[in-house]
Amino acid sequence: MSQAFGFVAYGGPENQEFLDRPVPVPGPGQLLIAVRAAGVNPADWKVREGLFGRTRPVPRVLGSEAAGVVRVLGEGVTGFLVGDPVFGIAPEGAFADHVLLAAGEAARMPDDVTFAQAATLPVAAATAYDAVDQLGLTPGQTLLVLGVAGGVGSAAAQIARSRGITVLGTARDQAREYVATLGATQIAYGPGVAERIRAAAPDGVDGVLDLVGGLDAGAAATTLRTGGRLVSTADATTAAGLGGEYVKRRRSGEVLAAVAALVASGALDPHVAETFTLDRAAEAMLAVESGHARGKCVIEVR
């Protein structure tokens, strides 16, 4: 048997509990891994609440990011060996002793990346990588990240900086020092944000990565230079209305490998803030759901 942590009914944390289940059997194109670490994201409690729909049956295992060691290869899988340290998207849940990964959405871990670091990358960092790629900025150009202090924003700022791009980012004043560690210049949210952006970038910005939507997105769009691009992860309708695009998420093994290489080189810090053992998974969920966590929370499985 394999222990997992999930929920037995849609709703609040009172529906979370530990689940005993058989060790999963990989199908074609899948890897079975023994989990060493799993990332915890705001999307996890939103899934439990049913905010993304309640069509999938319960009980469900929580989590989507996992790192561990390959135990069994499914039919048709190439490029991996039993014993390889890997990480990726776990579509059936990640908070468990054993999980399945889609081989096409998994990558081998570099030697200089820990399981805890790797487990933070498949969702936020991969989305950030895809978005920065989509914007297509070049060295010396300027990127504005709306919501730079969050998980996707933090990764996007560092990825852009690694490419020689100047980064501005909206965040609360309390996050100014943290934003500076990302290599970005903090700009306060709220009314007057367009004027503050123009003060920091008098000639305008070359790209906007919108992670928040709303009025700030509309204000930021007015600061784009001619030919500038806007990509949003927040709202496809708003993005289209502003002449921009919704993010095209790939999250492929190639993207994951590229993101992990940035971590190995020191260009990207995943900011693992706190780790929890699997028996403390409920505490990890609470830390993320309450909004008190600065950086990424990780569940370690031994």
PDB file of C-alpha atoms in Angstrom:
ATOM      1  CA  MET A   1       0.000   0.000   0.000  1.00  0.00           C
ATOM      2  CA  SER A   2       0.961   3.629  -0.494  1.00  0.00           C
ATOM      3  CA  GLN A   3      -0.040   6.492   1.783  1.00  0.00           C
ATOM      4  CA  ALA A   4      -1.428   9.698   0.297  1.00  0.00           C
ATOM      5  CA  PHE A   5      -3.000  12.923   1.558  1.00  0.00           C
ATOM      6  CA  GLY A   6      -6.112  14.270  -0.115  1.00  0.00           C
ATOM      7  CA  PHE A   7      -9.753  15.077   0.393  1.00  0.00           C
ATOM      8  CA  VAL A   8     -12.908  12.997   0.533  1.00  0.00           C
ATOM      9  CA  ALA A   9     -15.452  15.735  -0.299  1.00  0.00           C
ATOM     10  CA  TYR A  10     -15.248  19.138  -1.941  1.00  0.00           C
ATOM     11  CA  GLY A  11     -15.120  22.005   0.538  1.00  0.00           C
ATOM     12  CA  GLY A  12     -12.955  23.130   3.436  1.00  0.00           C
ATOM     13  CA  PRO A  13      -9.909  21.638   5.147  1.00  0.00           C
ATOM     14  CA  GLU A  14     -12.162  19.489   7.338  1.00  0.00           C
ATOM     15  CA  ASN A  15     -12.524  17.233   4.287  1.00  0.00           C
ATOM     16  CA  GLN A  16      -8.782  16.523   4.111  1.00  0.00           C
ATOM     17  CA  GLU A  17      -7.434  13.205   5.353  1.00  0.00           C
ATOM     18  CA  PHE A  18      -4.857  10.520   4.750  1.00  0.00           C
ATOM     19  CA  LEU A  19      -5.726   7.853   2.211  1.00  0.00           C
ATOM     20  CA  ASP A  20      -4.342   4.344   1.870  1.00  0.00           C
ATOM     21  CA  ARG A  21      -4.266   3.105  -1.692  1.00  0.00           C
ATOM     22  CA  PRO A  22      -2.470   0.496  -3.770  1.00  0.00           C
ATOM     23  CA  VAL A  23       0.809   1.556  -5.332  1.00  0.00           C
ATOM     24  CA  PRO A  24      -0.205   3.016  -8.719  1.00  0.00           C
ATOM     25  CA  VAL A  25       0.659   1.063 -11.864  1.00  0.00           C
ATOM     26  CA  PRO A  26       2.049   3.180 -14.724  1.00  0.00           C
ATOM     27  CA  GLY A  27       0.204   3.081 -18.000  1.00  0.00           C
ATOM     28  CA  PRO A  28       1.670   3.823 -21.422  1.00  0.00           C
ATOM     29  CA  GLY A  29       3.758   6.986 -21.364  1.00  0.00           C
ATOM     30  CA  GLN A  30       3.904   7.172 -17.559  1.00  0.00           C
ATOM     31  CA  LEU A  31       6.547   6.869 -14.849  1.00  0.00           C
ATOM     32  CA  LEU A  32       5.988   5.511 -11.352  1.00  0.00           C
ATOM     33  CA  ILE A  33       8.151   7.401  -8.872  1.00  0.00           C
ATOM     34  CA  ALA A  34       8.844   7.091  -5.183  1.00  0.00           C
ATOM     35  CA  VAL A  35       8.178  10.649  -4.065  1.00  0.00           C
ATOM     36  CA  ARG A  36      10.851  12.586  -2.203  1.00  0.00           C
ATOM     37  CA  ALA A  37       9.229  16.030  -2.316  1.00  0.00           C
ATOM     38  CA  ALA A  38       5.997  17.677  -3.474  1.00  0.00           C
ATOM     39  CA  GLY A  39       5.314  21.366  -4.031  1.00  0.00           C
ATOM     40  CA  VAL A  40       2.320  23.060  -2.399  1.00  0.00           C
ATOM     41  CA  ASN A  41       0.444  25.719  -4.385  1.00  0.00           C
ATOM     42  CA  PRO A  42      -2.613  27.956  -3.936  1.00  0.00           C
ATOM     43  CA  ALA A  43      -4.251  25.901  -6.693  1.00  0.00           C
ATOM     44  CA  ASP A  44      -4.271  22.910  -4.331  1.00  0.00           C
ATOM     45  CA  TRP A  45      -6.762  24.361  -1.866  1.00  0.00           C
ATOM     46  CA  LYS A  46      -8.768  25.822  -4.743  1.00  0.00           C
ATOM     47  CA  VAL A  47      -9.068  22.316  -6.221  1.00  0.00           C
ATOM     48  CA  ARG A  48     -10.266  21.042  -2.840  1.00  0.00           C
ATOM     49  CA  GLU A  49     -12.833  23.852  -2.633  1.00  0.00           C
ATOM     50  CA  GLY A  50     -14.139  22.935  -6.081  1.00  0.00           C
ATOM     51  CA  LEU A  51     -13.281  26.322  -7.559  1.00  0.00           C
ATOM     52  CA  PHE A  52     -12.079  24.647 -10.766  1.00  0.00           C
ATOM     53  CA  GLY A  53     -15.156  22.439 -10.976  1.00  0.00           C
ATOM     54  CA  ARG A  54     -16.392  19.369  -9.136  1.00  0.00           C
ATOM     55  CA  THR A  55     -16.589  16.900 -11.972  1.00  0.00           C
ATOM     56  CA  ARG A  56     -13.754  14.618 -10.875  1.00  0.00           C
ATOM     57  CA  PRO A  57     -14.687  11.926  -8.351  1.00  0.00           C
ATOM     58  CA  VAL A  58     -13.490  11.926  -4.754  1.00  0.00           C
ATOM     59  CA  PRO A  59     -11.466  10.952  -2.867  1.00  0.00           C
ATOM     60  CA  ARG A  60      -8.684  12.829  -4.644  1.00  0.00           C
ATOM     61  CA  VAL A  61      -5.021  13.133  -3.786  1.00  0.00           C
ATOM     62  CA  LEU A  62      -3.845  16.734  -3.405  1.00  0.00           C
ATOM     63  CA  GLY A  63      -0.900  18.388  -5.131  1.00  0.00           C
ATOM     64  CA  SER A  64       0.428  18.460  -8.674  1.00  0.00           C
ATOM     65  CA  GLU A  65       4.218  18.942  -8.421  1.00  0.00           C
ATOM     66  CA  ALA A  66       6.403  15.994  -7.484  1.00  0.00           C
ATOM     67  CA  ALA A  67      10.076  15.046  -7.441  1.00  0.00           C
ATOM     68  CA  GLY A  68      11.396  11.587  -6.707  1.00  0.00           C
ATOM     69  CA  VAL A  69      13.083   8.447  -7.994  1.00  0.00           C
ATOM     70  CA  VAL A  70      11.849   6.365 -10.933  1.00  0.00           C
ATOM     71  CA  ARG A  71      10.660   2.919  -9.844  1.00  0.00           C
ATOM     72  CA  VAL A  72       8.798   1.599 -12.914  1.00  0.00           C
ATOM     73  CA  LEU A  73       8.655   2.691 -16.559  1.00  0.00           C
ATOM     74  CA  GLY A  74       5.346   2.494 -18.397  1.00  0.00           C
ATOM     75  CA  GLU A  75       5.039   1.090 -21.886  1.00  0.00           C
ATOM     76  CA  GLY A  76       6.711   3.205 -24.546  1.00  0.00           C
ATOM     77  CA  VAL A  77       8.661   5.430 -22.170  1.00  0.00           C
ATOM     78  CA  THR A  78      12.131   6.354 -23.390  1.00  0.00           C
ATOM     79  CA  GLY A  79      14.769   8.721 -22.059  1.00  0.00           C
ATOM     80  CA  PHE A  80      14.424   7.598 -18.430  1.00  0.00           C
ATOM     81  CA  LEU A  81      15.882   4.739 -16.407  1.00  0.00           C
ATOM     82  CA  VAL A  82      14.792   3.094 -13.180  1.00  0.00           C
ATOM     83  CA  GLY A  83      16.636   4.916 -10.399  1.00  0.00           C
ATOM     84  CA  ASP A  84      16.703   8.289 -12.182  1.00  0.00           C
ATOM     85  CA  PRO A  85      15.920  11.360 -10.028  1.00  0.00           C
ATOM     86  CA  VAL A  86      13.069  13.131 -11.841  1.00  0.00           C
ATOM     87  CA  PHE A  87      10.398  15.783 -11.358  1.00  0.00           C
ATOM     88  CA  GLY A  88       7.236  16.840 -13.106  1.00  0.00           C
ATOM     89  CA  ILE A  89       3.472  17.169 -13.127  1.00  0.00           C
ATOM     90  CA  ALA A  90       1.552  14.496 -11.205  1.00  0.00           C
ATOM     91  CA  PRO A  91      -1.953  14.622 -12.752  1.00  0.00           C
ATOM     92  CA  GLU A  92      -3.479  12.293 -10.154  1.00  0.00           C
ATOM     93  CA  GLY A  93      -1.981  14.069  -7.140  1.00  0.00           C
ATOM     94  CA  ALA A  94       1.493  14.534  -5.632  1.00  0.00           C
ATOM     95  CA  PHE A  95       1.128  14.323  -1.833  1.00  0.00           C
ATOM     96  CA  ALA A  96       1.879  10.618  -1.589  1.00  0.00           C
ATOM     97  CA  ASP A  97       4.537   7.951  -1.178  1.00  0.00           C
ATOM     98  CA  HIS A  98       4.222   6.963  -4.844  1.00  0.00           C
ATOM     99  CA  VAL A  99       2.773   8.883  -7.796  1.00  0.00           C
ATOM    100  CA  LEU A 100       2.557   8.689 -11.561  1.00  0.00           C
ATOM    101  CA  LEU A 101       4.139  11.293 -13.821  1.00  0.00           C
ATOM    102  CA  ALA A 102       3.419  11.800 -17.495  1.00  0.00           C
ATOM    103  CA  ALA A 103       6.803  11.174 -19.122  1.00  0.00           C
ATOM    104  CA  GLY A 104       6.255  14.069 -21.523  1.00  0.00           C
ATOM    105  CA  GLU A 105       5.778  16.420 -18.579  1.00  0.00           C
ATOM    106  CA  ALA A 106       8.769  15.199 -16.581  1.00  0.00           C
ATOM    107  CA  ALA A 107      12.521  15.761 -16.644  1.00  0.00           C
ATOM    108  CA  ARG A 108      15.622  14.341 -15.044  1.00  0.00           C
ATOM    109  CA  MET A 109      17.022  16.429 -12.194  1.00  0.00           C
ATOM    110  CA  PRO A 110      20.479  17.988 -12.542  1.00  0.00           C
ATOM    111  CA  ASP A 111      22.978  16.879  -9.915  1.00  0.00           C
ATOM    112  CA  ASP A 112      23.069  20.317  -8.266  1.00  0.00           C
ATOM    113  CA  VAL A 113      19.296  20.573  -7.746  1.00  0.00           C
ATOM    114  CA  THR A 114      17.657  19.138  -4.627  1.00  0.00           C
ATOM    115  CA  PHE A 115      14.383  17.243  -4.558  1.00  0.00           C
ATOM    116  CA  ALA A 116      12.804  20.117  -2.604  1.00  0.00           C
ATOM    117  CA  GLN A 117      13.898  22.661  -5.216  1.00  0.00           C
ATOM    118  CA  ALA A 118      12.775  20.496  -8.130  1.00  0.00           C
ATOM    119  CA  ALA A 119       9.338  19.987  -6.578  1.00  0.00           C
ATOM    120  CA  THR A 120       8.666  23.726  -6.772  1.00  0.00           C
ATOM    121  CA  LEU A 121       9.262  24.054 -10.511  1.00  0.00           C
ATOM    122  CA  PRO A 122       6.595  22.285 -12.636  1.00  0.00           C
ATOM    123  CA  VAL A 123       3.748  24.778 -12.066  1.00  0.00           C
ATOM    124  CA  ALA A 124       4.873  28.340 -11.289  1.00  0.00           C
ATOM    125  CA  ALA A 125       8.404  28.331 -12.684  1.00  0.00           C
ATOM    126  CA  ALA A 126       7.432  26.463 -15.859  1.00  0.00           C
ATOM    127  CA  THR A 127       4.520  28.846 -16.428  1.00  0.00           C
ATOM    128  CA  ALA A 128       6.883  31.783 -15.942  1.00  0.00           C
ATOM    129  CA  TYR A 129       9.349  30.297 -18.436  1.00  0.00           C
ATOM    130  CA  ASP A 130       6.613  29.794 -21.017  1.00  0.00           C
ATOM    131  CA  ALA A 131       5.319  33.337 -20.536  1.00  0.00           C
ATOM    132  CA  VAL A 132       8.745  34.959 -20.832  1.00  0.00           C
ATOM    133  CA  ASP A 133       9.410  32.925 -23.973  1.00  0.00           C
ATOM    134  CA  GLN A 134       6.069  34.010 -25.420  1.00  0.00           C
ATOM    135  CA  LEU A 135       6.861  37.683 -24.835  1.00  0.00           C
ATOM    136  CA  GLY A 136      10.014  37.266 -26.916  1.00  0.00           C
ATOM    137  CA  LEU A 137      11.996  40.120 -25.372  1.00  0.00           C
ATOM    138  CA  THR A 138      15.692  40.578 -26.079  1.00  0.00           C
ATOM    139  CA  PRO A 139      18.625  41.744 -23.925  1.00  0.00           C
ATOM    140  CA  GLY A 140      18.359  45.395 -22.974  1.00  0.00           C
ATOM    141  CA  GLN A 141      14.573  45.537 -23.278  1.00  0.00           C
ATOM    142  CA  THR A 142      12.259  46.166 -20.311  1.00  0.00           C
ATOM    143  CA  LEU A 143       9.651  43.809 -18.860  1.00  0.00           C
ATOM    144  CA  LEU A 144       6.935  44.833 -16.422  1.00  0.00           C
ATOM    145  CA  VAL A 145       5.612  41.992 -14.234  1.00  0.00           C
ATOM    146  CA  LEU A 146       2.273  42.652 -12.539  1.00  0.00           C
ATOM    147  CA  GLY A 147       2.387  40.696  -9.289  1.00  0.00           C
ATOM    148  CA  VAL A 148       6.124  40.131  -9.239  1.00  0.00           C
ATOM    149  CA  ALA A 149       6.308  38.930  -5.616  1.00  0.00           C
ATOM    150  CA  GLY A 150       4.167  35.819  -6.221  1.00  0.00           C
ATOM    151  CA  GLY A 151       5.396  32.399  -7.319  1.00  0.00           C
ATOM    152  CA  VAL A 152       5.089  32.938 -11.080  1.00  0.00           C
ATOM    153  CA  GLY A 153       6.231  36.547 -10.844  1.00  0.00           C
ATOM    154  CA  SER A 154       9.329  35.726  -8.801  1.00  0.00           C
ATOM    155  CA  ALA A 155      10.389  33.086 -11.302  1.00  0.00           C
ATOM    156  CA  ALA A 156       9.593  35.277 -14.304  1.00  0.00           C
ATOM    157  CA  ALA A 157      11.696  38.136 -12.962  1.00  0.00           C
ATOM    158  CA  GLN A 158      14.711  35.885 -12.452  1.00  0.00           C
ATOM    159  CA  ILE A 159      14.311  34.150 -15.820  1.00  0.00           C
ATOM    160  CA  ALA A 160      14.069  37.498 -17.585  1.00  0.00           C
ATOM    161  CA  ARG A 161      17.090  38.857 -15.724  1.00  0.00           C
ATOM    162  CA  SER A 162      19.094  35.797 -16.775  1.00  0.00           C
ATOM    163  CA  ARG A 163      18.406  36.870 -20.370  1.00  0.00           C
ATOM    164  CA  GLY A 164      19.673  40.421 -19.864  1.00  0.00           C
ATOM    165  CA  ILE A 165      16.188  41.955 -19.619  1.00  0.00           C
ATOM    166  CA  THR A 166      15.476  44.859 -17.248  1.00  0.00           C
ATOM    167  CA  VAL A 167      12.594  44.006 -14.916  1.00  0.00           C
ATOM    168  CA  LEU A 168      10.050  46.224 -13.190  1.00  0.00           C
ATOM    169  CA  GLY A 169       7.383  44.667 -11.015  1.00  0.00           C
ATOM    170  CA  THR A 170       4.285  45.726  -9.154  1.00  0.00           C
ATOM    171  CA  ALA A 171       4.076  44.611  -5.537  1.00  0.00           C
ATOM    172  CA  ARG A 172       3.174  45.937  -2.107  1.00  0.00           C
ATOM    173  CA  ASP A 173       5.673  48.305  -0.514  1.00  0.00           C
ATOM    174  CA  GLN A 174       6.330  45.669   2.166  1.00  0.00           C
ATOM    175  CA  ALA A 175       7.789  43.454  -0.559  1.00  0.00           C
ATOM    176  CA  ARG A 176      10.276  46.057  -1.853  1.00  0.00           C
ATOM    177  CA  GLU A 177      13.352  44.344  -0.408  1.00  0.00           C
ATOM    178  CA  TYR A 178      12.243  40.915  -1.595  1.00  0.00           C
ATOM    179  CA  VAL A 179      11.615  42.234  -5.118  1.00  0.00           C
ATOM    180  CA  ALA A 180      15.130  43.704  -5.123  1.00  0.00           C
ATOM    181  CA  THR A 181      16.546  40.222  -4.439  1.00  0.00           C
ATOM    182  CA  LEU A 182      14.909  39.119  -7.692  1.00  0.00           C
ATOM    183  CA  GLY A 183      16.872  41.751  -9.582  1.00  0.00           C
ATOM    184  CA  ALA A 184      13.720  43.812 -10.191  1.00  0.00           C
ATOM    185  CA  THR A 185      12.538  47.315  -9.333  1.00  0.00           C
ATOM    186  CA  GLN A 186       9.364  47.427  -7.225  1.00  0.00           C
ATOM    187  CA  ILE A 187       6.438  49.647  -8.248  1.00  0.00           C
ATOM    188  CA  ALA A 188       3.482  50.060  -5.900  1.00  0.00           C
ATOM    189  CA  TYR A 189       0.090  48.658  -6.866  1.00  0.00           C
ATOM    190  CA  GLY A 190      -3.113  50.668  -7.148  1.00  0.00           C
ATOM    191  CA  PRO A 191      -4.320  54.065  -8.368  1.00  0.00           C
ATOM    192  CA  GLY A 192      -1.654  55.988 -10.223  1.00  0.00           C
ATOM    193  CA  VAL A 193       0.303  52.859 -11.145  1.00  0.00           C
ATOM    194  CA  ALA A 194       0.666  53.945 -14.792  1.00  0.00           C
ATOM    195  CA  GLU A 195       2.336  57.191 -13.715  1.00  0.00           C
ATOM    196  CA  ARG A 196       4.704  55.280 -11.432  1.00  0.00           C
ATOM    197  CA  ILE A 197       5.599  52.893 -14.256  1.00  0.00           C
ATOM    198  CA  ARG A 198       6.335  55.819 -16.578  1.00  0.00           C
ATOM    199  CA  ALA A 199       8.507  57.424 -13.904  1.00  0.00           C
ATOM    200  CA  ALA A 200      10.582  54.230 -13.763  1.00  0.00           C
ATOM    201  CA  ALA A 201      10.529  53.707 -17.557  1.00  0.00           C
ATOM    202  CA  PRO A 202      10.022  57.101 -19.243  1.00  0.00           C
ATOM    203  CA  ASP A 203      10.189  55.575 -22.726  1.00  0.00           C
ATOM    204  CA  GLY A 204       7.686  52.855 -21.854  1.00  0.00           C
ATOM    205  CA  VAL A 205       8.109  49.107 -21.437  1.00  0.00           C
ATOM    206  CA  ASP A 206       8.614  46.470 -24.101  1.00  0.00           C
ATOM    207  CA  GLY A 207       6.540  43.759 -22.474  1.00  0.00           C
ATOM    208  CA  VAL A 208       3.932  43.269 -19.759  1.00  0.00           C
ATOM    209  CA  LEU A 209       3.418  39.981 -17.960  1.00  0.00           C
ATOM    210  CA  ASP A 210       0.034  40.283 -16.277  1.00  0.00           C
ATOM    211  CA  LEU A 211      -0.459  37.944 -13.331  1.00  0.00           C
ATOM    212  CA  VAL A 212      -3.243  39.894 -11.586  1.00  0.00           C
ATOM    213  CA  GLY A 213      -5.743  41.229 -14.141  1.00  0.00           C
ATOM    214  CA  GLY A 214      -8.132  44.022 -13.201  1.00  0.00           C
ATOM    215  CA  LEU A 215      -7.517  47.738 -13.415  1.00  0.00           C
ATOM    216  CA  ASP A 216      -3.751  47.465 -13.042  1.00  0.00           C
ATOM    217  CA  ALA A 217      -3.571  45.397 -16.227  1.00  0.00           C
ATOM    218  CA  GLY A 218      -5.414  48.075 -18.170  1.00  0.00           C
ATOM    219  CA  ALA A 219      -3.206  50.805 -16.731  1.00  0.00           C
ATOM    220  CA  ALA A 220      -0.029  48.865 -17.465  1.00  0.00           C
ATOM    221  CA  ALA A 221      -1.043  48.282 -21.077  1.00  0.00           C
ATOM    222  CA  THR A 222      -0.978  52.051 -21.667  1.00  0.00           C
ATOM    223  CA  THR A 223       2.758  52.090 -20.869  1.00  0.00           C
ATOM    224  CA  LEU A 224       3.709  49.672 -23.637  1.00  0.00           C
ATOM    225  CA  ARG A 225       5.935  51.017 -26.364  1.00  0.00           C
ATOM    226  CA  THR A 226       4.827  50.660 -29.969  1.00  0.00           C
ATOM    227  CA  GLY A 227       5.235  47.011 -30.861  1.00  0.00           C
ATOM    228  CA  GLY A 228       5.258  45.949 -27.208  1.00  0.00           C
ATOM    229  CA  ARG A 229       3.499  42.752 -26.123  1.00  0.00           C
ATOM    230  CA  LEU A 230       1.264  41.768 -23.241  1.00  0.00           C
ATOM    231  CA  VAL A 231       0.865  38.188 -22.001  1.00  0.00           C
ATOM    232  CA  SER A 232      -1.518  37.298 -19.185  1.00  0.00           C
ATOM    233  CA  THR A 233      -1.997  34.308 -16.917  1.00  0.00           C
ATOM    234  CA  ALA A 234      -4.894  35.994 -15.142  1.00  0.00           C
ATOM    235  CA  ASP A 235      -7.679  36.556 -17.639  1.00  0.00           C
ATOM    236  CA  ALA A 236      -7.834  35.619 -21.319  1.00  0.00           C
ATOM    237  CA  THR A 237     -10.741  37.983 -22.029  1.00  0.00           C
ATOM    238  CA  THR A 238      -9.007  40.994 -20.496  1.00  0.00           C
ATOM    239  CA  ALA A 239      -5.765  40.135 -22.273  1.00  0.00           C
ATOM    240  CA  ALA A 240      -7.519  40.013 -25.644  1.00  0.00           C
ATOM    241  CA  GLY A 241      -9.295  43.282 -24.916  1.00  0.00           C
ATOM    242  CA  LEU A 242      -5.940  44.927 -24.266  1.00  0.00           C
ATOM    243  CA  GLY A 243      -4.478  43.593 -27.497  1.00  0.00           C
ATOM    244  CA  GLY A 244      -2.497  40.900 -25.702  1.00  0.00           C
ATOM    245  CA  GLU A 245      -2.486  37.119 -25.447  1.00  0.00           C
ATOM    246  CA  TYR A 246      -3.214  34.508 -22.835  1.00  0.00           C
ATOM    247  CA  VAL A 247      -0.204  32.439 -21.794  1.00  0.00           C
ATOM    248  CA  LYS A 248       0.443  29.332 -23.881  1.00  0.00           C
ATOM    249  CA  ARG A 249       1.483  26.808 -21.267  1.00  0.00           C
ATOM    250  CA  ARG A 250       3.727  24.034 -22.504  1.00  0.00           C
ATOM    251  CA  ARG A 251       5.190  22.655 -19.268  1.00  0.00           C
ATOM    252  CA  SER A 252       6.956  20.083 -21.389  1.00  0.00           C
ATOM    253  CA  GLY A 253       9.926  18.026 -20.290  1.00  0.00           C
ATOM    254  CA  GLU A 254      12.148  20.347 -22.322  1.00  0.00           C
ATOM    255  CA  VAL A 255      10.843  23.397 -20.447  1.00  0.00           C
ATOM    256  CA  LEU A 256      11.270  21.667 -17.086  1.00  0.00           C
ATOM    257  CA  ALA A 257      14.841  20.732 -17.967  1.00  0.00           C
ATOM    258  CA  ALA A 258      15.599  24.323 -18.953  1.00  0.00           C
ATOM    259  CA  VAL A 259      14.134  25.683 -15.707  1.00  0.00           C
ATOM    260  CA  ALA A 260      16.080  23.144 -13.632  1.00  0.00           C
ATOM    261  CA  ALA A 261      19.274  24.131 -15.449  1.00  0.00           C
ATOM    262  CA  LEU A 262      18.693  27.735 -14.358  1.00  0.00           C
ATOM    263  CA  VAL A 263      18.382  26.561 -10.759  1.00  0.00           C
ATOM    264  CA  ALA A 264      21.569  24.513 -11.072  1.00  0.00           C
ATOM    265  CA  SER A 265      23.441  27.536 -12.448  1.00  0.00           C
ATOM    266  CA  GLY A 266      22.233  29.820  -9.656  1.00  0.00           C
ATOM    267  CA  ALA A 267      20.254  32.059 -12.016  1.00  0.00           C
ATOM    268  CA  LEU A 268      16.917  30.966 -10.503  1.00  0.00           C
ATOM    269  CA  ASP A 269      16.268  30.620  -6.776  1.00  0.00           C
ATOM    270  CA  PRO A 270      13.008  28.714  -6.128  1.00  0.00           C
ATOM    271  CA  HIS A 271      12.806  30.348  -2.671  1.00  0.00           C
ATOM    272  CA  VAL A 272      11.865  27.242  -0.694  1.00  0.00           C
ATOM    273  CA  ALA A 273      10.563  28.901   2.449  1.00  0.00           C
ATOM    274  CA  GLU A 274       9.462  25.970   4.584  1.00  0.00           C
ATOM    275  CA  THR A 275       9.382  22.199   4.415  1.00  0.00           C
ATOM    276  CA  PHE A 276       6.925  19.805   6.047  1.00  0.00           C
ATOM    277  CA  THR A 277       6.927  16.036   6.384  1.00  0.00           C
ATOM    278  CA  LEU A 278       4.019  14.164   4.786  1.00  0.00           C
ATOM    279  CA  ASP A 279       2.373  13.648   8.176  1.00  0.00           C
ATOM    280  CA  ARG A 280       2.192  17.466   8.435  1.00  0.00           C
ATOM    281  CA  ALA A 281       0.590  17.948   5.017  1.00  0.00           C
ATOM    282  CA  ALA A 282      -2.429  19.681   6.566  1.00  0.00           C
ATOM    283  CA  GLU A 283      -0.101  22.294   8.083  1.00  0.00           C
ATOM    284  CA  ALA A 284       1.529  22.860   4.705  1.00  0.00           C
ATOM    285  CA  MET A 285      -1.878  23.395   3.115  1.00  0.00           C
ATOM    286  CA  LEU A 286      -2.845  25.854   5.854  1.00  0.00           C
ATOM    287  CA  ALA A 287       0.365  27.842   5.417  1.00  0.00           C
ATOM    288  CA  VAL A 288      -0.384  28.329   1.719  1.00  0.00           C
ATOM    289  CA  GLU A 289      -4.144  28.796   2.061  1.00  0.00           C
ATOM    290  CA  SER A 290      -3.734  31.431   4.790  1.00  0.00           C
ATOM    291  CA  GLY A 291      -1.353  33.431   2.609  1.00  0.00           C
ATOM    292  CA  HIS A 292       1.258  33.530   5.375  1.00  0.00           C
ATOM    293  CA  ALA A 293       3.927  31.683   3.410  1.00  0.00           C
ATOM    294  CA  ARG A 294       6.673  33.775   1.793  1.00  0.00           C
ATOM    295  CA  GLY A 295       8.167  31.668  -0.941  1.00  0.00           C
ATOM    296  CA  LYS A 296       7.377  28.043  -1.718  1.00  0.00           C
ATOM    297  CA  CYS A 297       6.227  25.399   0.746  1.00  0.00           C
ATOM    298  CA  VAL A 298       7.322  21.820   0.141  1.00  0.00           C
ATOM    299  CA  ILE A 299       6.223  18.484   1.573  1.00  0.00           C
ATOM    300  CA  GLU A 300       9.143  16.097   1.966  1.00  0.00           C
ATOM    301  CA  VAL A 301       8.464  12.365   1.803  1.00  0.00           C
ATOM    302  CA  ARG A 302      11.001   9.984   3.330  1.00  0.00           C
TER     303      ARG A 302
END
